GROMACS .gro file of N, CA and C in nm:
model
  369
    1MET      N    1   3.502   1.002  -0.900
    1MET     CA    2   3.540   1.137  -0.937
    1MET      C    3   3.477   1.171  -1.072
    2PHE      N    4   3.428   1.294  -1.086
    2PHE     CA    5   3.363   1.337  -1.209
    2PHE      C    6   3.464   1.397  -1.306
    3HIS      N    7   3.443   1.373  -1.431
    3HIS     CA    8   3.527   1.435  -1.534
    3HIS      C    9   3.487   1.580  -1.550
    4LYS      N   10   3.579   1.661  -1.598
    4LYS     CA   11   3.551   1.803  -1.615
    4LYS      C   12   3.446   1.829  -1.723
    5LYS      N   13   3.427   1.737  -1.816
    5LYS     CA   14   3.334   1.758  -1.926
    5LYS      C   15   3.192   1.716  -1.892
    6GLY      N   16   3.166   1.671  -1.773
    6GLY     CA   17   3.031   1.630  -1.738
    6GLY      C   18   3.027   1.577  -1.596
    7ASN      N   19   2.906   1.556  -1.549
    7ASN     CA   20   2.894   1.506  -1.413
    7ASN      C   21   2.809   1.379  -1.408
    8ILE      N   22   2.823   1.299  -1.510
    8ILE     CA   23   2.751   1.173  -1.514
    8ILE      C   24   2.837   1.067  -1.447
    9PHE      N   25   2.781   1.000  -1.350
    9PHE     CA   26   2.851   0.894  -1.281
    9PHE      C   27   2.801   0.761  -1.334
   10HIS      N   28   2.888   0.684  -1.393
   10HIS     CA   29   2.850   0.555  -1.450
   10HIS      C   30   2.878   0.446  -1.348
   11GLY      N   31   2.778   0.363  -1.325
   11GLY     CA   32   2.797   0.253  -1.232
   11GLY      C   33   2.672   0.232  -1.150
   12GLY      N   34   2.659   0.116  -1.091
   12GLY     CA   35   2.546   0.086  -1.006
   12GLY      C   36   2.420   0.047  -1.081
   13SER      N   37   2.428   0.032  -1.211
   13SER     CA   38   2.308   0.001  -1.289
   13SER      C   39   2.263  -0.144  -1.277
   14GLN      N   40   2.347  -0.229  -1.215
   14GLN     CA   41   2.309  -0.370  -1.204
   14GLN      C   42   2.187  -0.389  -1.115
   15ASP      N   43   2.155  -0.293  -1.030
   15ASP     CA   44   2.040  -0.304  -0.941
   15ASP      C   45   1.912  -0.247  -1.002
   16LEU      N   46   1.923  -0.186  -1.118
   16LEU     CA   47   1.807  -0.122  -1.179
   16LEU      C   48   1.713  -0.225  -1.241
   17VAL      N   49   1.585  -0.193  -1.234
   17VAL     CA   50   1.482  -0.277  -1.296
   17VAL      C   51   1.458  -0.223  -1.436
   18SER      N   52   1.443  -0.310  -1.534
   18SER     CA   53   1.420  -0.264  -1.670
   18SER      C   54   1.281  -0.201  -1.682
   19ALA      N   55   1.266  -0.114  -1.778
   19ALA     CA   56   1.138  -0.047  -1.801
   19ALA      C   57   1.031  -0.150  -1.836
   20VAL      N   58   1.068  -0.250  -1.912
   20VAL     CA   59   0.973  -0.354  -1.953
   20VAL      C   60   0.927  -0.433  -1.830
   21GLU      N   61   1.022  -0.468  -1.745
   21GLU     CA   62   0.989  -0.544  -1.623
   21GLU      C   63   0.896  -0.462  -1.533
   22TYR      N   64   0.924  -0.333  -1.519
   22TYR     CA   65   0.841  -0.244  -1.438
   22TYR      C   66   0.698  -0.235  -1.494
   23ARG      N   67   0.687  -0.207  -1.624
   23ARG     CA   68   0.555  -0.194  -1.686
   23ARG      C   69   0.475  -0.323  -1.673
   24GLU      N   70   0.540  -0.437  -1.695
   24GLU     CA   71   0.472  -0.566  -1.685
   24GLU      C   72   0.428  -0.595  -1.542
   25ALA      N   73   0.510  -0.559  -1.445
   25ALA     CA   74   0.476  -0.582  -1.305
   25ALA      C   75   0.354  -0.500  -1.264
   26VAL      N   76   0.350  -0.373  -1.303
   26VAL     CA   77   0.235  -0.288  -1.270
   26VAL      C   78   0.110  -0.338  -1.344
   27ARG      N   79   0.125  -0.372  -1.470
   27ARG     CA   80   0.012  -0.425  -1.548
   27ARG      C   81  -0.045  -0.549  -1.480
   28SER      N   82   0.043  -0.639  -1.445
   28SER     CA   83   0.002  -0.763  -1.382
   28SER      C   84  -0.070  -0.737  -1.249
   29ALA      N   85  -0.016  -0.648  -1.168
   29ALA     CA   86  -0.078  -0.617  -1.038
   29ALA      C   87  -0.216  -0.555  -1.055
   30LEU      N   88  -0.229  -0.462  -1.148
   30LEU     CA   89  -0.359  -0.397  -1.169
   30LEU      C   90  -0.464  -0.495  -1.220
   31THR      N   91  -0.428  -0.577  -1.316
   31THR     CA   92  -0.526  -0.672  -1.369
   31THR      C   93  -0.559  -0.781  -1.269
   32TYR      N   94  -0.462  -0.821  -1.187
   32TYR     CA   95  -0.488  -0.921  -1.084
   32TYR      C   96  -0.588  -0.867  -0.982
   33GLU      N   97  -0.566  -0.745  -0.937
   33GLU     CA   98  -0.651  -0.689  -0.833
   33GLU      C   99  -0.784  -0.637  -0.885
   34LEU      N  100  -0.785  -0.583  -1.006
   34LEU     CA  101  -0.905  -0.514  -1.055
   34LEU      C  102  -0.979  -0.589  -1.165
   35GLY      N  103  -0.923  -0.694  -1.218
   35GLY     CA  104  -0.992  -0.769  -1.321
   35GLY      C  105  -0.974  -0.709  -1.459
   36GLY      N  106  -1.081  -0.717  -1.539
   36GLY     CA  107  -1.078  -0.675  -1.679
   36GLY      C  108  -1.039  -0.530  -1.701
   37ALA      N  109  -1.007  -0.499  -1.825
   37ALA     CA  110  -0.955  -0.367  -1.861
   37ALA      C  111  -1.053  -0.255  -1.828
   38GLY      N  112  -1.181  -0.276  -1.854
   38GLY     CA  113  -1.279  -0.170  -1.827
   38GLY      C  114  -1.289  -0.135  -1.681
   39ARG      N  115  -1.305  -0.236  -1.598
   39ARG     CA  116  -1.314  -0.214  -1.453
   39ARG      C  117  -1.183  -0.159  -1.398
   40ALA      N  118  -1.072  -0.215  -1.444
   40ALA     CA  119  -0.941  -0.172  -1.397
   40ALA      C  120  -0.915  -0.026  -1.436
   41ALA      N  121  -0.954   0.011  -1.556
   41ALA     CA  122  -0.934   0.149  -1.601
   41ALA      C  123  -1.013   0.247  -1.516
   42LYS      N  124  -1.137   0.213  -1.486
   42LYS     CA  125  -1.221   0.303  -1.406
   42LYS      C  126  -1.164   0.323  -1.266
   43ALA      N  127  -1.119   0.215  -1.203
   43ALA     CA  128  -1.061   0.226  -1.069
   43ALA      C  129  -0.931   0.306  -1.074
   44THR      N  130  -0.849   0.279  -1.175
   44THR     CA  131  -0.722   0.349  -1.189
   44THR      C  132  -0.742   0.498  -1.208
   45ILE      N  133  -0.841   0.534  -1.288
   45ILE     CA  134  -0.873   0.676  -1.310
   45ILE      C  135  -0.918   0.740  -1.178
   46LYS      N  136  -1.002   0.669  -1.105
   46LYS     CA  137  -1.052   0.721  -0.976
   46LYS      C  138  -0.937   0.741  -0.877
   47TRP      N  139  -0.845   0.645  -0.871
   47TRP     CA  140  -0.736   0.652  -0.776
   47TRP      C  141  -0.632   0.758  -0.809
   48THR      N  142  -0.609   0.783  -0.939
   48THR     CA  143  -0.496   0.868  -0.978
   48THR      C  144  -0.536   0.997  -1.049
   49GLY      N  145  -0.657   1.002  -1.104
   49GLY     CA  146  -0.700   1.121  -1.178
   49GLY      C  147  -0.644   1.130  -1.319
   50VAL      N  148  -0.590   1.022  -1.371
   50VAL     CA  149  -0.535   1.025  -1.507
   50VAL      C  150  -0.647   1.007  -1.609
   51SER      N  151  -0.614   1.029  -1.735
   51SER     CA  152  -0.712   1.011  -1.842
   51SER      C  153  -0.737   0.862  -1.864
   52GLU      N  154  -0.846   0.833  -1.934
   52GLU     CA  155  -0.879   0.694  -1.965
   52GLU      C  156  -0.770   0.630  -2.050
   53ARG      N  157  -0.719   0.704  -2.147
   53ARG     CA  158  -0.614   0.651  -2.235
   53ARG      C  159  -0.489   0.613  -2.154
   54THR      N  160  -0.451   0.700  -2.061
   54THR     CA  161  -0.333   0.673  -1.977
   54THR      C  162  -0.355   0.547  -1.894
   55ALA      N  163  -0.472   0.537  -1.831
   55ALA     CA  164  -0.503   0.420  -1.749
   55ALA      C  165  -0.497   0.293  -1.834
   56LYS      N  166  -0.553   0.297  -1.952
   56LYS     CA  167  -0.553   0.179  -2.040
   56LYS      C  168  -0.412   0.144  -2.085
   57ASN      N  169  -0.328   0.245  -2.107
   57ASN     CA  170  -0.188   0.219  -2.143
   57ASN      C  171  -0.114   0.148  -2.030
   58TRP      N  172  -0.140   0.187  -1.906
   58TRP     CA  173  -0.078   0.120  -1.791
   58TRP      C  174  -0.125  -0.024  -1.782
   59ILE      N  175  -0.255  -0.045  -1.801
   59ILE     CA  176  -0.313  -0.178  -1.789
   59ILE      C  177  -0.266  -0.269  -1.904
   60ALA      N  178  -0.241  -0.211  -2.020
   60ALA     CA  179  -0.190  -0.287  -2.133
   60ALA      C  180  -0.040  -0.312  -2.122
   61GLY      N  181   0.026  -0.239  -2.032
   61GLY     CA  182   0.171  -0.253  -2.018
   61GLY      C  183   0.250  -0.174  -2.120
   62SER      N  184   0.184  -0.086  -2.194
   62SER     CA  185   0.253  -0.002  -2.293
   62SER      C  186   0.339   0.104  -2.225
   63TYR      N  187   0.290   0.156  -2.115
   63TYR     CA  188   0.360   0.256  -2.035
   63TYR      C  189   0.340   0.221  -1.888
   64GLY      N  190   0.421   0.280  -1.802
   64GLY     CA  191   0.405   0.260  -1.659
   64GLY      C  192   0.386   0.394  -1.590
   65PRO      N  193   0.320   0.393  -1.476
   65PRO     CA  194   0.299   0.517  -1.402
   65PRO      C  195   0.431   0.571  -1.346
   66SER      N  196   0.437   0.701  -1.332
   66SER     CA  197   0.556   0.760  -1.272
   66SER      C  198   0.518   0.834  -1.145
   67GLY      N  199   0.615   0.853  -1.061
   67GLY     CA  200   0.605   0.935  -0.942
   67GLY      C  201   0.475   0.936  -0.866
   68GLU      N  202   0.408   1.051  -0.872
   68GLU     CA  203   0.286   1.070  -0.793
   68GLU      C  204   0.175   0.973  -0.831
   69HIS      N  205   0.170   0.930  -0.956
   69HIS     CA  206   0.067   0.834  -0.996
   69HIS      C  207   0.094   0.696  -0.937
   70LEU      N  208   0.221   0.658  -0.932
   70LEU     CA  209   0.257   0.530  -0.872
   70LEU      C  210   0.222   0.531  -0.723
   71ILE      N  211   0.248   0.641  -0.656
   71ILE     CA  212   0.213   0.653  -0.514
   71ILE      C  213   0.062   0.644  -0.496
   72GLY      N  214  -0.014   0.708  -0.584
   72GLY     CA  215  -0.159   0.698  -0.578
   72GLY      C  216  -0.208   0.556  -0.593
   73LEU      N  217  -0.146   0.482  -0.684
   73LEU     CA  218  -0.183   0.342  -0.701
   73LEU      C  219  -0.148   0.260  -0.578
   74MET      N  220  -0.031   0.287  -0.520
   74MET     CA  221   0.013   0.213  -0.403
   74MET      C  222  -0.076   0.240  -0.282
   75LYS      N  223  -0.133   0.359  -0.273
   75LYS     CA  224  -0.224   0.391  -0.162
   75LYS      C  225  -0.349   0.305  -0.165
   76HIS      N  226  -0.393   0.270  -0.285
   76HIS     CA  227  -0.520   0.200  -0.301
   76HIS      C  228  -0.508   0.053  -0.335
   77SER      N  229  -0.392   0.010  -0.383
   77SER     CA  230  -0.377  -0.127  -0.433
   77SER      C  231  -0.267  -0.201  -0.359
   78ASP      N  232  -0.306  -0.304  -0.284
   78ASP     CA  233  -0.207  -0.387  -0.216
   78ASP      C  234  -0.120  -0.460  -0.318
   79SER      N  235  -0.177  -0.498  -0.430
   79SER     CA  236  -0.100  -0.569  -0.533
   79SER      C  237   0.010  -0.481  -0.591
   80VAL      N  238  -0.022  -0.356  -0.620
   80VAL     CA  239   0.080  -0.264  -0.672
   80VAL      C  240   0.187  -0.240  -0.565
   81MET      N  241   0.144  -0.222  -0.441
   81MET     CA  242   0.240  -0.202  -0.331
   81MET      C  243   0.335  -0.321  -0.323
   82ASP      N  244   0.281  -0.442  -0.327
   82ASP     CA  245   0.364  -0.563  -0.320
   82ASP      C  246   0.463  -0.570  -0.435
   83VAL      N  247   0.417  -0.540  -0.555
   83VAL     CA  248   0.502  -0.547  -0.673
   83VAL      C  249   0.616  -0.445  -0.663
   84VAL      N  250   0.586  -0.325  -0.619
   84VAL     CA  251   0.689  -0.221  -0.608
   84VAL      C  252   0.793  -0.261  -0.503
   85LEU      N  253   0.748  -0.312  -0.389
   85LEU     CA  254   0.843  -0.356  -0.287
   85LEU      C  255   0.927  -0.473  -0.337
   86GLU      N  256   0.866  -0.563  -0.410
   86GLU     CA  257   0.938  -0.676  -0.467
   86GLU      C  258   1.044  -0.629  -0.567
   87LEU      N  259   1.005  -0.538  -0.656
   87LEU     CA  260   1.100  -0.486  -0.755
   87LEU      C  261   1.215  -0.410  -0.688
   88ALA      N  262   1.186  -0.346  -0.575
   88ALA     CA  263   1.287  -0.270  -0.504
   88ALA      C  264   1.376  -0.359  -0.417
   89GLY      N  265   1.344  -0.488  -0.413
   89GLY     CA  266   1.424  -0.579  -0.333
   89GLY      C  267   1.399  -0.565  -0.184
   90ARG      N  268   1.282  -0.514  -0.147
   90ARG     CA  269   1.249  -0.491  -0.006
   90ARG      C  270   1.163  -0.605   0.045
   91HIS      N  271   1.215  -0.726   0.038
   91HIS     CA  272   1.142  -0.846   0.078
   91HIS      C  273   1.102  -0.843   0.225
   92GLU      N  274   1.192  -0.788   0.309
   92GLU     CA  275   1.161  -0.784   0.452
   92GLU      C  276   1.045  -0.689   0.481
   93THR      N  277   1.035  -0.581   0.409
   93THR     CA  278   0.924  -0.488   0.426
   93THR      C  279   0.794  -0.554   0.384
   94LEU      N  280   0.798  -0.625   0.275
   94LEU     CA  281   0.682  -0.698   0.225
   94LEU      C  282   0.638  -0.804   0.325
   95ALA      N  283   0.733  -0.876   0.380
   95ALA     CA  284   0.701  -0.979   0.479
   95ALA      C  285   0.638  -0.917   0.603
   96MET      N  286   0.692  -0.808   0.651
   96MET     CA  287   0.638  -0.743   0.771
   96MET      C  288   0.497  -0.689   0.744
   97GLN      N  289   0.474  -0.639   0.624
   97GLN     CA  290   0.341  -0.591   0.589
   97GLN      C  291   0.241  -0.707   0.592
   98ARG      N  292   0.281  -0.820   0.540
   98ARG     CA  293   0.192  -0.937   0.540
   98ARG      C  294   0.166  -0.988   0.682
   99VAL      N  295   0.266  -0.985   0.767
   99VAL     CA  296   0.249  -1.026   0.907
   99VAL      C  297   0.147  -0.934   0.975
  100GLU      N  298   0.156  -0.805   0.949
  100GLU     CA  299   0.062  -0.711   1.010
  100GLU      C  300  -0.081  -0.736   0.962
  101ILE      N  301  -0.097  -0.770   0.836
  101ILE     CA  302  -0.230  -0.801   0.783
  101ILE      C  303  -0.286  -0.925   0.852
  102VAL      N  304  -0.203  -1.027   0.869
  102VAL     CA  305  -0.248  -1.150   0.937
  102VAL      C  306  -0.286  -1.120   1.082
  103ARG      N  307  -0.206  -1.039   1.150
  103ARG     CA  308  -0.239  -1.001   1.288
  103ARG      C  309  -0.375  -0.932   1.296
  104ARG      N  310  -0.397  -0.839   1.205
  104ARG     CA  311  -0.524  -0.766   1.203
  104ARG      C  312  -0.642  -0.861   1.180
  105GLU      N  313  -0.625  -0.952   1.086
  105GLU     CA  314  -0.732  -1.048   1.057
  105GLU      C  315  -0.757  -1.142   1.175
  106LEU      N  316  -0.650  -1.184   1.242
  106LEU     CA  317  -0.666  -1.269   1.360
  106LEU      C  318  -0.741  -1.196   1.472
  107ARG      N  319  -0.707  -1.067   1.492
  107ARG     CA  320  -0.779  -0.988   1.592
  107ARG      C  321  -0.928  -0.982   1.560
  108GLU      N  322  -0.961  -0.962   1.433
  108GLU     CA  323  -1.102  -0.956   1.393
  108GLU      C  324  -1.172  -1.088   1.419
  109VAL      N  325  -1.107  -1.199   1.388
  109VAL     CA  326  -1.167  -1.331   1.411
  109VAL      C  327  -1.185  -1.355   1.561
  110LEU      N  328  -1.083  -1.324   1.639
  110LEU     CA  329  -1.095  -1.342   1.784
  110LEU      C  330  -1.205  -1.255   1.844
  111ASN      N  331  -1.217  -1.133   1.797
  111ASN     CA  332  -1.324  -1.045   1.844
  111ASN      C  333  -1.461  -1.102   1.808
  112ALA      N  334  -1.473  -1.157   1.689
  112ALA     CA  335  -1.600  -1.217   1.648
  112ALA      C  336  -1.633  -1.339   1.733
  113ILE      N  337  -1.532  -1.420   1.763
  113ILE     CA  338  -1.555  -1.538   1.848
  113ILE      C  339  -1.596  -1.496   1.989
  114CYS      N  340  -1.527  -1.396   2.043
  114CYS     CA  341  -1.561  -1.347   2.178
  114CYS      C  342  -1.702  -1.290   2.180
  115ALA      N  343  -1.738  -1.217   2.076
  115ALA     CA  344  -1.874  -1.159   2.069
  115ALA      C  345  -1.978  -1.271   2.061
  116ALA      N  346  -1.950  -1.376   1.986
  116ALA     CA  347  -2.043  -1.489   1.975
  116ALA      C  348  -2.055  -1.562   2.108
  117ASP      N  349  -1.943  -1.579   2.178
  117ASP     CA  350  -1.946  -1.643   2.311
  117ASP      C  351  -2.026  -1.559   2.410
  118ASP      N  352  -2.006  -1.428   2.408
  118ASP     CA  353  -2.078  -1.339   2.498
  118ASP      C  354  -2.227  -1.345   2.470
  119ALA      N  355  -2.264  -1.352   2.344
  119ALA     CA  356  -2.406  -1.358   2.307
  119ALA      C  357  -2.468  -1.490   2.353
  120SER      N  358  -2.394  -1.600   2.343
  120SER     CA  359  -2.449  -1.729   2.385
  120SER      C  360  -2.460  -1.740   2.535
  121ILE      N  361  -2.373  -1.672   2.608
  121ILE     CA  362  -2.379  -1.673   2.755
  121ILE      C  363  -2.501  -1.596   2.804
  122GLU      N  364  -2.534  -1.488   2.736
  122GLU     CA  365  -2.647  -1.404   2.775
  122GLU      C  366  -2.780  -1.472   2.754
  123THR      N  367  -2.789  -1.566   2.662
  123THR     CA  368  -2.917  -1.632   2.633
  123THR      C  369  -2.941  -1.754   2.716
   0.00000   0.00000   0.00000
C-alpha cells in the first residue's frame, strides 16, 4: 500500500545488480569480444552510433550503456548478450541460446561432410 505523501514502493531491491557490477560486466564483455580499446571503441561506435568518448567510457567501465544502446550492443555482441542474461539471472535462456548455436554449427559440419562425400563419389 502506498502512503499518501508519495508513491514510492520500497522492497525487492535484493535482486538488483549494482551499477559497478553492471559497468564491469559490459566492459569485460566488450574487451573480451573486441580486444583493445581502439578497436573496441570503433566497433561500439559503429554498432550504437555513440560518440567516441562515450564508447571509451563504456570500455573503461566508467559508465554503462542504457536502454537503446544496450540493445544495440546485444544485437551485435554475443558476449554482451551473455553478460546481460547472466546478470538478469536468465541462465536457462543463456543455456538454450548456446544449445542452438551448437546445433547450427553441427548442421554446418554435417553439410560439409556430406558435400565432401558427394564430391568423392562423383570422382
